[in-house]
């Protein structure tokens, strides 16, 4: 059986390559709005971050997405991102331990 290619993306905070499923996509649309792309299919410029709360906090401290997207963001966006990543990390740990 043929092995499937695993799509890899670069985490903009750490600079490490990881499988796309292990990352969260943040997207800036044509209107300049920045949002978490839960489906990974929204149109616009995308950037990826690992599903790790410490990395999300580092992104907040360094204002990484403001630099990447050349825009200004509220701390609320980063707080939402940290909460979302925390949720995804908890789900990942919960369901991977069951295998």
mmCIF file of N, CA, C and O in Angstrom:
data_model
loop_
_atom_site.group_PDB
_atom_site.id
_atom_site.type_symbol
_atom_site.label_atom_id
_atom_site.label_comp_id
_atom_site.label_asym_id
_atom_site.label_seq_id
_atom_site.Cartn_x
_atom_site.Cartn_y
_atom_site.Cartn_z
ATOM 1 N N UNK A 1 0.838 -1.178 0.000
ATOM 2 C CA UNK A 1 0.000 0.000 0.000
ATOM 3 C C UNK A 1 0.887 1.247 0.000
ATOM 4 O O UNK A 1 1.900 1.305 0.678
ATOM 5 N N UNK A 2 0.479 2.232 -0.744
ATOM 6 C CA UNK A 2 1.246 3.463 -0.895
ATOM 7 C C UNK A 2 1.098 4.353 0.336
ATOM 8 O O UNK A 2 -0.003 4.529 0.848
ATOM 9 N N UNK A 3 2.225 4.887 0.808
ATOM 10 C CA UNK A 3 2.165 5.798 1.946
ATOM 11 C C UNK A 3 1.656 7.151 1.496
ATOM 12 O O UNK A 3 2.021 7.652 0.444
ATOM 13 N N UNK A 4 0.798 7.749 2.312
ATOM 14 C CA UNK A 4 0.256 9.069 2.014
ATOM 15 C C UNK A 4 1.220 10.136 2.507
ATOM 16 O O UNK A 4 1.822 10.006 3.567
ATOM 17 N N UNK A 5 1.323 11.187 1.746
ATOM 18 C CA UNK A 5 2.168 12.304 2.132
ATOM 19 C C UNK A 5 1.468 13.100 3.235
ATOM 20 O O UNK A 5 0.283 13.409 3.129
ATOM 21 N N UNK A 6 2.198 13.422 4.286
ATOM 22 C CA UNK A 6 1.646 14.198 5.390
ATOM 23 C C UNK A 6 2.004 15.662 5.157
ATOM 24 O O UNK A 6 3.181 15.999 5.081
ATOM 25 N N UNK A 7 0.988 16.537 5.022
ATOM 26 C CA UNK A 7 1.296 17.952 4.803
ATOM 27 C C UNK A 7 1.961 18.563 6.036
ATOM 28 O O UNK A 7 1.487 18.393 7.150
ATOM 29 N N UNK A 8 3.061 19.254 5.801
ATOM 30 C CA UNK A 8 3.819 19.881 6.879
ATOM 31 C C UNK A 8 3.687 21.394 6.773
ATOM 32 O O UNK A 8 3.621 21.951 5.687
ATOM 33 N N UNK A 9 3.657 22.060 7.931
ATOM 34 C CA UNK A 9 3.601 23.514 7.997
ATOM 35 C C UNK A 9 4.586 23.986 9.058
ATOM 36 O O UNK A 9 4.956 23.248 9.958
ATOM 37 N N UNK A 10 4.965 25.252 8.959
ATOM 38 C CA UNK A 10 5.949 25.816 9.878
ATOM 39 C C UNK A 10 5.258 26.623 10.968
ATOM 40 O O UNK A 10 4.436 27.495 10.684
ATOM 41 N N UNK A 11 5.594 26.338 12.207
ATOM 42 C CA UNK A 11 5.103 27.104 13.351
ATOM 43 C C UNK A 11 5.834 28.441 13.341
ATOM 44 O O UNK A 11 7.065 28.485 13.366
ATOM 45 N N UNK A 12 5.093 29.555 13.312
ATOM 46 C CA UNK A 12 5.731 30.862 13.190
ATOM 47 C C UNK A 12 6.397 31.329 14.480
ATOM 48 O O UNK A 12 7.210 32.237 14.443
ATOM 49 N N UNK A 13 6.077 30.698 15.594
ATOM 50 C CA UNK A 13 6.685 31.103 16.867
ATOM 51 C C UNK A 13 8.017 30.377 17.065
ATOM 52 O O UNK A 13 9.033 31.008 17.356
ATOM 53 N N UNK A 14 8.024 29.064 16.880
ATOM 54 C CA UNK A 14 9.238 28.281 17.126
ATOM 55 C C UNK A 14 10.077 28.087 15.873
ATOM 56 O O UNK A 14 11.262 27.800 15.969
ATOM 57 N N UNK A 15 9.460 28.180 14.711
ATOM 58 C CA UNK A 15 10.167 27.958 13.456
ATOM 59 C C UNK A 15 10.316 26.492 13.099
ATOM 60 O O UNK A 15 11.012 26.148 12.145
ATOM 61 N N UNK A 16 9.652 25.608 13.825
ATOM 62 C CA UNK A 16 9.750 24.177 13.576
ATOM 63 C C UNK A 16 8.658 23.713 12.623
ATOM 64 O O UNK A 16 7.548 24.227 12.642
ATOM 65 N N UNK A 17 8.981 22.726 11.813
ATOM 66 C CA UNK A 17 8.003 22.122 10.919
ATOM 67 C C UNK A 17 7.240 21.044 11.692
ATOM 68 O O UNK A 17 7.829 20.309 12.489
ATOM 69 N N UNK A 18 5.931 20.962 11.435
ATOM 70 C CA UNK A 18 5.096 19.968 12.105
ATOM 71 C C UNK A 18 3.962 19.571 11.165
ATOM 72 O O UNK A 18 3.619 20.331 10.253
ATOM 73 N N UNK A 19 3.373 18.403 11.383
ATOM 74 C CA UNK A 19 2.217 18.026 10.575
ATOM 75 C C UNK A 19 1.081 19.037 10.755
ATOM 76 O O UNK A 19 0.869 19.561 11.851
ATOM 77 N N UNK A 20 0.377 19.301 9.687
ATOM 78 C CA UNK A 20 -0.674 20.320 9.673
ATOM 79 C C UNK A 20 -1.738 20.065 10.745
ATOM 80 O O UNK A 20 -2.274 21.002 11.332
ATOM 81 N N UNK A 21 -2.027 18.800 11.026
ATOM 82 C CA UNK A 21 -3.056 18.465 12.017
ATOM 83 C C UNK A 21 -2.651 18.818 13.443
ATOM 84 O O UNK A 21 -3.498 18.908 14.321
ATOM 85 N N UNK A 22 -1.364 19.028 13.675
ATOM 86 C CA UNK A 22 -0.879 19.363 15.012
ATOM 87 C C UNK A 22 -0.739 20.869 15.214
ATOM 88 O O UNK A 22 -0.182 21.304 16.213
ATOM 89 N N UNK A 23 -1.243 21.652 14.264
ATOM 90 C CA UNK A 23 -1.128 23.100 14.318
ATOM 91 C C UNK A 23 -2.502 23.757 14.223
ATOM 92 O O UNK A 23 -3.461 23.147 13.767
ATOM 93 N N UNK A 24 -2.561 25.000 14.657
ATOM 94 C CA UNK A 24 -3.774 25.808 14.545
ATOM 95 C C UNK A 24 -3.493 26.887 13.506
ATOM 96 O O UNK A 24 -2.442 27.530 13.542
ATOM 97 N N UNK A 25 -4.432 27.097 12.588
ATOM 98 C CA UNK A 25 -4.259 28.110 11.546
ATOM 99 C C UNK A 25 -4.930 29.409 11.976
ATOM 100 O O UNK A 25 -6.075 29.427 12.413
ATOM 101 N N UNK A 26 -4.191 30.499 11.830
ATOM 102 C CA UNK A 26 -4.708 31.840 12.061
ATOM 103 C C UNK A 26 -4.737 32.507 10.696
ATOM 104 O O UNK A 26 -3.773 32.411 9.933
ATOM 105 N N UNK A 27 -5.847 33.162 10.363
ATOM 106 C CA UNK A 27 -6.015 33.710 9.020
ATOM 107 C C UNK A 27 -6.364 35.194 9.062
ATOM 108 O O UNK A 27 -7.074 35.644 9.953
ATOM 109 N N UNK A 28 -5.802 35.935 8.104
ATOM 110 C CA UNK A 28 -6.186 37.331 7.888
ATOM 111 C C UNK A 28 -6.903 37.379 6.550
ATOM 112 O O UNK A 28 -6.345 37.016 5.519
ATOM 113 N N UNK A 29 -8.166 37.819 6.567
ATOM 114 C CA UNK A 29 -8.939 37.858 5.327
ATOM 115 C C UNK A 29 -8.643 39.134 4.541
ATOM 116 O O UNK A 29 -7.835 39.964 4.951
ATOM 117 N N UNK A 30 -9.311 39.282 3.402
ATOM 118 C CA UNK A 30 -9.041 40.424 2.524
ATOM 119 C C UNK A 30 -9.436 41.758 3.157
ATOM 120 O O UNK A 30 -8.936 42.806 2.750
ATOM 121 N N UNK A 31 -10.324 41.726 4.159
ATOM 122 C CA UNK A 31 -10.730 42.946 4.857
ATOM 123 C C UNK A 31 -9.766 43.328 5.980
ATOM 124 O O UNK A 31 -9.916 44.376 6.595
ATOM 125 N N UNK A 32 -8.807 42.451 6.273
ATOM 126 C CA UNK A 32 -7.827 42.724 7.315
ATOM 127 C C UNK A 32 -8.190 42.175 8.676
ATOM 128 O O UNK A 32 -7.484 42.420 9.651
ATOM 129 N N UNK A 33 -9.288 41.410 8.765
ATOM 130 C CA UNK A 33 -9.683 40.813 10.039
ATOM 131 C C UNK A 33 -8.854 39.549 10.289
ATOM 132 O O UNK A 33 -8.683 38.727 9.396
ATOM 133 N N UNK A 34 -8.374 39.415 11.502
ATOM 134 C CA UNK A 34 -7.582 38.247 11.883
ATOM 135 C C UNK A 34 -8.435 37.376 12.794
ATOM 136 O O UNK A 34 -9.058 37.866 13.729
ATOM 137 N N UNK A 35 -8.467 36.068 12.491
ATOM 138 C CA UNK A 35 -9.306 35.152 13.262
ATOM 139 C C UNK A 35 -8.672 33.769 13.301
ATOM 140 O O UNK A 35 -7.820 33.429 12.473
ATOM 141 N N UNK A 36 -9.126 32.963 14.252
ATOM 142 C CA UNK A 36 -8.716 31.570 14.335
ATOM 143 C C UNK A 36 -9.518 30.803 13.295
ATOM 144 O O UNK A 36 -10.735 30.899 13.229
ATOM 145 N N UNK A 37 -8.820 30.038 12.468
ATOM 146 C CA UNK A 37 -9.468 29.252 11.415
ATOM 147 C C UNK A 37 -9.613 27.821 11.912
ATOM 148 O O UNK A 37 -8.697 27.009 11.779
ATOM 149 N N UNK A 38 -10.766 27.516 12.471
ATOM 150 C CA UNK A 38 -10.984 26.198 13.057
ATOM 151 C C UNK A 38 -11.043 25.099 12.006
ATOM 152 O O UNK A 38 -10.650 23.967 12.256
ATOM 153 N N UNK A 39 -11.526 25.418 10.808
ATOM 154 C CA UNK A 39 -11.651 24.417 9.752
ATOM 155 C C UNK A 39 -10.377 24.288 8.927
ATOM 156 O O UNK A 39 -10.161 23.269 8.291
ATOM 157 N N UNK A 40 -9.564 25.333 8.904
ATOM 158 C CA UNK A 40 -8.356 25.316 8.094
ATOM 159 C C UNK A 40 -8.622 25.598 6.629
ATOM 160 O O UNK A 40 -7.760 25.403 5.786
ATOM 161 N N UNK A 41 -9.831 26.085 6.312
ATOM 162 C CA UNK A 41 -10.211 26.279 4.917
ATOM 163 C C UNK A 41 -10.655 27.694 4.582
ATOM 164 O O UNK A 41 -11.068 27.953 3.465
ATOM 165 N N UNK A 42 -10.593 28.606 5.543
ATOM 166 C CA UNK A 42 -11.001 29.984 5.253
ATOM 167 C C UNK A 42 -10.039 30.600 4.247
ATOM 168 O O UNK A 42 -8.845 30.300 4.254
ATOM 169 N N UNK A 43 -10.560 31.485 3.420
ATOM 170 C CA UNK A 43 -9.692 32.135 2.450
ATOM 171 C C UNK A 43 -8.947 33.284 3.116
ATOM 172 O O UNK A 43 -9.461 33.939 4.013
ATOM 173 N N UNK A 44 -7.732 33.503 2.677
ATOM 174 C CA UNK A 44 -6.913 34.574 3.215
ATOM 175 C C UNK A 44 -5.515 34.092 3.524
ATOM 176 O O UNK A 44 -5.147 32.940 3.280
ATOM 177 N N UNK A 45 -4.715 34.981 4.051
ATOM 178 C CA UNK A 45 -3.322 34.687 4.402
ATOM 179 C C UNK A 45 -3.300 33.938 5.713
ATOM 180 O O UNK A 45 -3.836 34.396 6.717
ATOM 181 N N UNK A 46 -2.674 32.779 5.734
ATOM 182 C CA UNK A 46 -2.661 31.953 6.933
ATOM 183 C C UNK A 46 -1.296 31.843 7.565
ATOM 184 O O UNK A 46 -0.268 31.946 6.899
ATOM 185 N N UNK A 47 -1.289 31.641 8.866
ATOM 186 C CA UNK A 47 -0.075 31.374 9.629
ATOM 187 C C UNK A 47 -0.423 30.316 10.664
ATOM 188 O O UNK A 47 -1.570 30.225 11.115
ATOM 189 N N UNK A 48 0.544 29.510 11.035
ATOM 190 C CA UNK A 48 0.287 28.378 11.913
ATOM 191 C C UNK A 48 1.028 28.504 13.232
ATOM 192 O O UNK A 48 2.115 29.073 13.300
ATOM 193 N N UNK A 49 0.399 27.931 14.277
ATOM 194 C CA UNK A 49 0.991 27.893 15.611
ATOM 195 C C UNK A 49 0.692 26.521 16.216
ATOM 196 O O UNK A 49 -0.366 25.943 15.971
ATOM 197 N N UNK A 50 1.635 25.998 16.982
ATOM 198 C CA UNK A 50 1.480 24.677 17.589
ATOM 199 C C UNK A 50 0.371 24.671 18.632
ATOM 200 O O UNK A 50 0.052 25.697 19.226
ATOM 201 N N UNK A 51 -0.162 23.488 18.857
ATOM 202 C CA UNK A 51 -1.180 23.312 19.892
ATOM 203 C C UNK A 51 -0.439 23.134 21.218
ATOM 204 O O UNK A 51 -0.266 22.030 21.724
ATOM 205 N N UNK A 52 0.031 24.255 21.747
ATOM 206 C CA UNK A 52 0.776 24.276 22.998
ATOM 207 C C UNK A 52 0.523 25.630 23.663
ATOM 208 O O UNK A 52 0.772 26.675 23.061
ATOM 209 N N UNK A 53 0.021 25.607 24.874
ATOM 210 C CA UNK A 53 -0.342 26.836 25.580
ATOM 211 C C UNK A 53 0.876 27.733 25.801
ATOM 212 O O UNK A 53 0.781 28.953 25.672
ATOM 213 N N UNK A 54 2.021 27.136 26.105
ATOM 214 C CA UNK A 54 3.226 27.943 26.333
ATOM 215 C C UNK A 54 3.628 28.701 25.069
ATOM 216 O O UNK A 54 4.046 29.860 25.134
ATOM 217 N N UNK A 55 3.487 28.071 23.927
ATOM 218 C CA UNK A 55 3.817 28.724 22.659
ATOM 219 C C UNK A 55 2.813 29.827 22.357
ATOM 220 O O UNK A 55 3.181 30.896 21.864
ATOM 221 N N UNK A 56 1.544 29.604 22.677
ATOM 222 C CA UNK A 56 0.525 30.646 22.468
ATOM 223 C C UNK A 56 0.807 31.854 23.367
ATOM 224 O O UNK A 56 0.643 33.000 22.937
ATOM 225 N N UNK A 57 1.232 31.604 24.604
ATOM 226 C CA UNK A 57 1.581 32.712 25.500
ATOM 227 C C UNK A 57 2.805 33.473 24.990
ATOM 228 O O UNK A 57 2.870 34.693 25.079
ATOM 229 N N UNK A 58 3.756 32.732 24.439
ATOM 230 C CA UNK A 58 4.940 33.371 23.866
ATOM 231 C C UNK A 58 4.534 34.246 22.672
ATOM 232 O O UNK A 58 5.064 35.344 22.494
ATOM 233 N N UNK A 59 3.588 33.772 21.869
ATOM 234 C CA UNK A 59 3.096 34.556 20.730
ATOM 235 C C UNK A 59 2.451 35.845 21.219
ATOM 236 O O UNK A 59 2.612 36.902 20.603
ATOM 237 N N UNK A 60 1.736 35.767 22.343
ATOM 238 C CA UNK A 60 1.114 36.965 22.908
ATOM 239 C C UNK A 60 2.172 37.950 23.396
ATOM 240 O O UNK A 60 2.087 39.153 23.128
ATOM 241 N N UNK A 61 3.163 37.451 24.109
ATOM 242 C CA UNK A 61 4.204 38.323 24.662
ATOM 243 C C UNK A 61 5.015 39.018 23.572
ATOM 244 O O UNK A 61 5.410 40.165 23.732
ATOM 245 N N UNK A 62 5.246 38.309 22.468
ATOM 246 C CA UNK A 62 6.064 38.855 21.384
ATOM 247 C C UNK A 62 5.230 39.513 20.282
ATOM 248 O O UNK A 62 5.800 40.005 19.312
ATOM 249 N N UNK A 63 3.902 39.471 20.413
ATOM 250 C CA UNK A 63 2.995 40.035 19.404
ATOM 251 C C UNK A 63 3.329 39.511 18.003
ATOM 252 O O UNK A 63 3.440 40.261 17.041
ATOM 253 N N UNK A 64 3.465 38.202 17.914
ATOM 254 C CA UNK A 64 3.909 37.548 16.687
ATOM 255 C C UNK A 64 2.955 37.799 15.522
ATOM 256 O O UNK A 64 3.395 38.115 14.415
ATOM 257 N N UNK A 65 1.657 37.690 15.757
ATOM 258 C CA UNK A 65 0.706 37.816 14.647
ATOM 259 C C UNK A 65 0.601 39.250 14.147
ATOM 260 O O UNK A 65 0.277 39.479 12.988
ATOM 261 N N UNK A 66 0.886 40.206 14.990
ATOM 262 C CA UNK A 66 0.910 41.595 14.539
ATOM 263 C C UNK A 66 2.051 41.803 13.553
ATOM 264 O O UNK A 66 1.911 42.521 12.567
ATOM 265 N N UNK A 67 3.171 41.149 13.807
ATOM 266 C CA UNK A 67 4.321 41.257 12.910
ATOM 267 C C UNK A 67 4.068 40.512 11.603
ATOM 268 O O UNK A 67 4.364 41.021 10.526
ATOM 269 N N UNK A 68 3.507 39.311 11.705
ATOM 270 C CA UNK A 68 3.280 38.484 10.517
ATOM 271 C C UNK A 68 2.243 39.114 9.588
ATOM 272 O O UNK A 68 2.426 39.143 8.369
ATOM 273 N N UNK A 69 1.158 39.611 10.169
ATOM 274 C CA UNK A 69 0.061 40.146 9.357
ATOM 275 C C UNK A 69 0.126 41.659 9.174
ATOM 276 O O UNK A 69 -0.744 42.245 8.550
ATOM 277 N N UNK A 70 1.129 42.317 9.728
ATOM 278 C CA UNK A 70 1.300 43.779 9.617
ATOM 279 C C UNK A 70 0.025 44.530 10.002
ATOM 280 O O UNK A 70 -0.490 45.357 9.246
ATOM 281 N N UNK A 71 -0.481 44.215 11.169
ATOM 282 C CA UNK A 71 -1.704 44.831 11.674
ATOM 283 C C UNK A 71 -1.623 44.927 13.194
ATOM 284 O O UNK A 71 -0.717 44.371 13.801
ATOM 285 N N UNK A 72 -2.566 45.624 13.802
ATOM 286 C CA UNK A 72 -2.618 45.690 15.260
ATOM 287 C C UNK A 72 -3.758 44.811 15.758
ATOM 288 O O UNK A 72 -4.829 44.777 15.156
ATOM 289 N N UNK A 73 -3.502 44.098 16.841
ATOM 290 C CA UNK A 73 -4.492 43.185 17.410
ATOM 291 C C UNK A 73 -4.683 43.492 18.888
ATOM 292 O O UNK A 73 -3.741 43.882 19.576
ATOM 293 N N UNK A 74 -5.905 43.275 19.366
ATOM 294 C CA UNK A 74 -6.202 43.422 20.788
ATOM 295 C C UNK A 74 -5.631 42.244 21.561
ATOM 296 O O UNK A 74 -5.388 41.170 21.008
ATOM 297 N N UNK A 75 -5.458 42.442 22.859
ATOM 298 C CA UNK A 75 -5.068 41.331 23.718
ATOM 299 C C UNK A 75 -6.173 40.288 23.786
ATOM 300 O O UNK A 75 -5.910 39.125 24.085
ATOM 301 N N UNK A 76 -7.411 40.693 23.507
ATOM 302 C CA UNK A 76 -8.533 39.742 23.503
ATOM 303 C C UNK A 76 -8.317 38.639 22.475
ATOM 304 O O UNK A 76 -8.671 37.481 22.716
ATOM 305 N N UNK A 77 -7.747 38.989 21.320
ATOM 306 C CA UNK A 77 -7.468 37.971 20.303
ATOM 307 C C UNK A 77 -6.504 36.935 20.862
ATOM 308 O O UNK A 77 -6.724 35.725 20.723
ATOM 309 N N UNK A 78 -5.434 37.398 21.490
ATOM 310 C CA UNK A 78 -4.446 36.469 22.045
ATOM 311 C C UNK A 78 -5.033 35.647 23.194
ATOM 312 O O UNK A 78 -4.724 34.467 23.342
ATOM 313 N N UNK A 79 -5.901 36.263 24.012
ATOM 314 C CA UNK A 79 -6.556 35.521 25.091
ATOM 315 C C UNK A 79 -7.462 34.430 24.525
ATOM 316 O O UNK A 79 -7.486 33.307 25.036
ATOM 317 N N UNK A 80 -8.197 34.762 23.458
ATOM 318 C CA UNK A 80 -9.040 33.762 22.796
ATOM 319 C C UNK A 80 -8.187 32.642 22.204
ATOM 320 O O UNK A 80 -8.550 31.464 22.265
ATOM 321 N N UNK A 81 -7.054 33.018 21.625
ATOM 322 C CA UNK A 81 -6.146 32.028 21.046
ATOM 323 C C UNK A 81 -5.613 31.092 22.121
ATOM 324 O O UNK A 81 -5.600 29.870 21.939
ATOM 325 N N UNK A 82 -5.207 31.645 23.256
ATOM 326 C CA UNK A 82 -4.684 30.815 24.347
ATOM 327 C C UNK A 82 -5.767 29.862 24.853
ATOM 328 O O UNK A 82 -5.512 28.680 25.087
ATOM 329 N N UNK A 83 -6.995 30.353 25.004
ATOM 330 C CA UNK A 83 -8.098 29.502 25.448
ATOM 331 C C UNK A 83 -8.389 28.400 24.427
ATOM 332 O O UNK A 83 -8.611 27.242 24.798
ATOM 333 N N UNK A 84 -8.377 28.738 23.151
ATOM 334 C CA UNK A 84 -8.641 27.761 22.093
ATOM 335 C C UNK A 84 -7.545 26.690 22.070
ATOM 336 O O UNK A 84 -7.839 25.497 21.993
ATOM 337 N N UNK A 85 -6.287 27.124 22.149
ATOM 338 C CA UNK A 85 -5.172 26.176 22.136
ATOM 339 C C UNK A 85 -5.212 25.294 23.380
ATOM 340 O O UNK A 85 -4.951 24.095 23.298
ATOM 341 N N UNK A 86 -5.564 25.859 24.525
ATOM 342 C CA UNK A 86 -5.688 25.078 25.755
ATOM 343 C C UNK A 86 -6.745 23.995 25.596
ATOM 344 O O UNK A 86 -6.546 22.843 25.976
ATOM 345 N N UNK A 87 -7.875 24.362 25.003
ATOM 346 C CA UNK A 87 -8.963 23.403 24.756
ATOM 347 C C UNK A 87 -8.499 22.288 23.815
ATOM 348 O O UNK A 87 -8.721 21.108 24.082
ATOM 349 N N UNK A 88 -7.845 22.673 22.711
ATOM 350 C CA UNK A 88 -7.377 21.679 21.739
ATOM 351 C C UNK A 88 -6.315 20.768 22.353
ATOM 352 O O UNK A 88 -6.309 19.560 22.095
ATOM 353 N N UNK A 89 -5.443 21.331 23.178
ATOM 354 C CA UNK A 89 -4.395 20.545 23.819
ATOM 355 C C UNK A 89 -5.006 19.538 24.794
ATOM 356 O O UNK A 89 -4.599 18.384 24.838
ATOM 357 N N UNK A 90 -6.002 19.970 25.542
ATOM 358 C CA UNK A 90 -6.668 19.069 26.488
ATOM 359 C C UNK A 90 -7.371 17.931 25.754
ATOM 360 O O UNK A 90 -7.297 16.772 26.175
ATOM 361 N N UNK A 91 -8.052 18.248 24.650
ATOM 362 C CA UNK A 91 -8.722 17.208 23.858
ATOM 363 C C UNK A 91 -7.711 16.230 23.271
ATOM 364 O O UNK A 91 -7.939 15.023 23.265
ATOM 365 N N UNK A 92 -6.594 16.773 22.788
ATOM 366 C CA UNK A 92 -5.555 15.932 22.193
ATOM 367 C C UNK A 92 -5.010 14.954 23.233
ATOM 368 O O UNK A 92 -4.877 13.763 22.964
ATOM 369 N N UNK A 93 -4.714 15.447 24.436
ATOM 370 C CA UNK A 93 -4.191 14.598 25.498
ATOM 371 C C UNK A 93 -5.224 13.572 25.949
ATOM 372 O O UNK A 93 -4.900 12.424 26.209
ATOM 373 N N UNK A 94 -6.470 13.993 26.022
ATOM 374 C CA UNK A 94 -7.532 13.089 26.466
ATOM 375 C C UNK A 94 -7.745 11.943 25.505
ATOM 376 O O UNK A 94 -7.817 10.793 25.905
ATOM 377 N N UNK A 95 -7.824 12.246 24.210
ATOM 378 C CA UNK A 95 -8.159 11.212 23.240
ATOM 379 C C UNK A 95 -6.959 10.416 22.761
ATOM 380 O O UNK A 95 -7.112 9.287 22.334
ATOM 381 N N UNK A 96 -5.750 10.953 22.838
ATOM 382 C CA UNK A 96 -4.594 10.169 22.453
ATOM 383 C C UNK A 96 -4.223 9.163 23.515
ATOM 384 O O UNK A 96 -3.653 8.123 23.210
ATOM 385 N N UNK A 97 -4.527 9.449 24.782
ATOM 386 C CA UNK A 97 -4.230 8.491 25.843
ATOM 387 C C UNK A 97 -5.118 7.273 25.761
ATOM 388 O O UNK A 97 -4.745 6.201 26.230
ATOM 389 N N UNK A 98 -6.284 7.405 25.136
ATOM 390 C CA UNK A 98 -7.230 6.298 25.039
ATOM 391 C C UNK A 98 -6.865 5.270 23.983
ATOM 392 O O UNK A 98 -7.460 4.220 23.910
ATOM 393 N N UNK A 99 -5.869 5.553 23.156
ATOM 394 C CA UNK A 99 -5.510 4.621 22.066
ATOM 395 C C UNK A 99 -4.694 3.471 22.550
ATOM 396 O O UNK A 99 -4.001 3.437 23.469
#
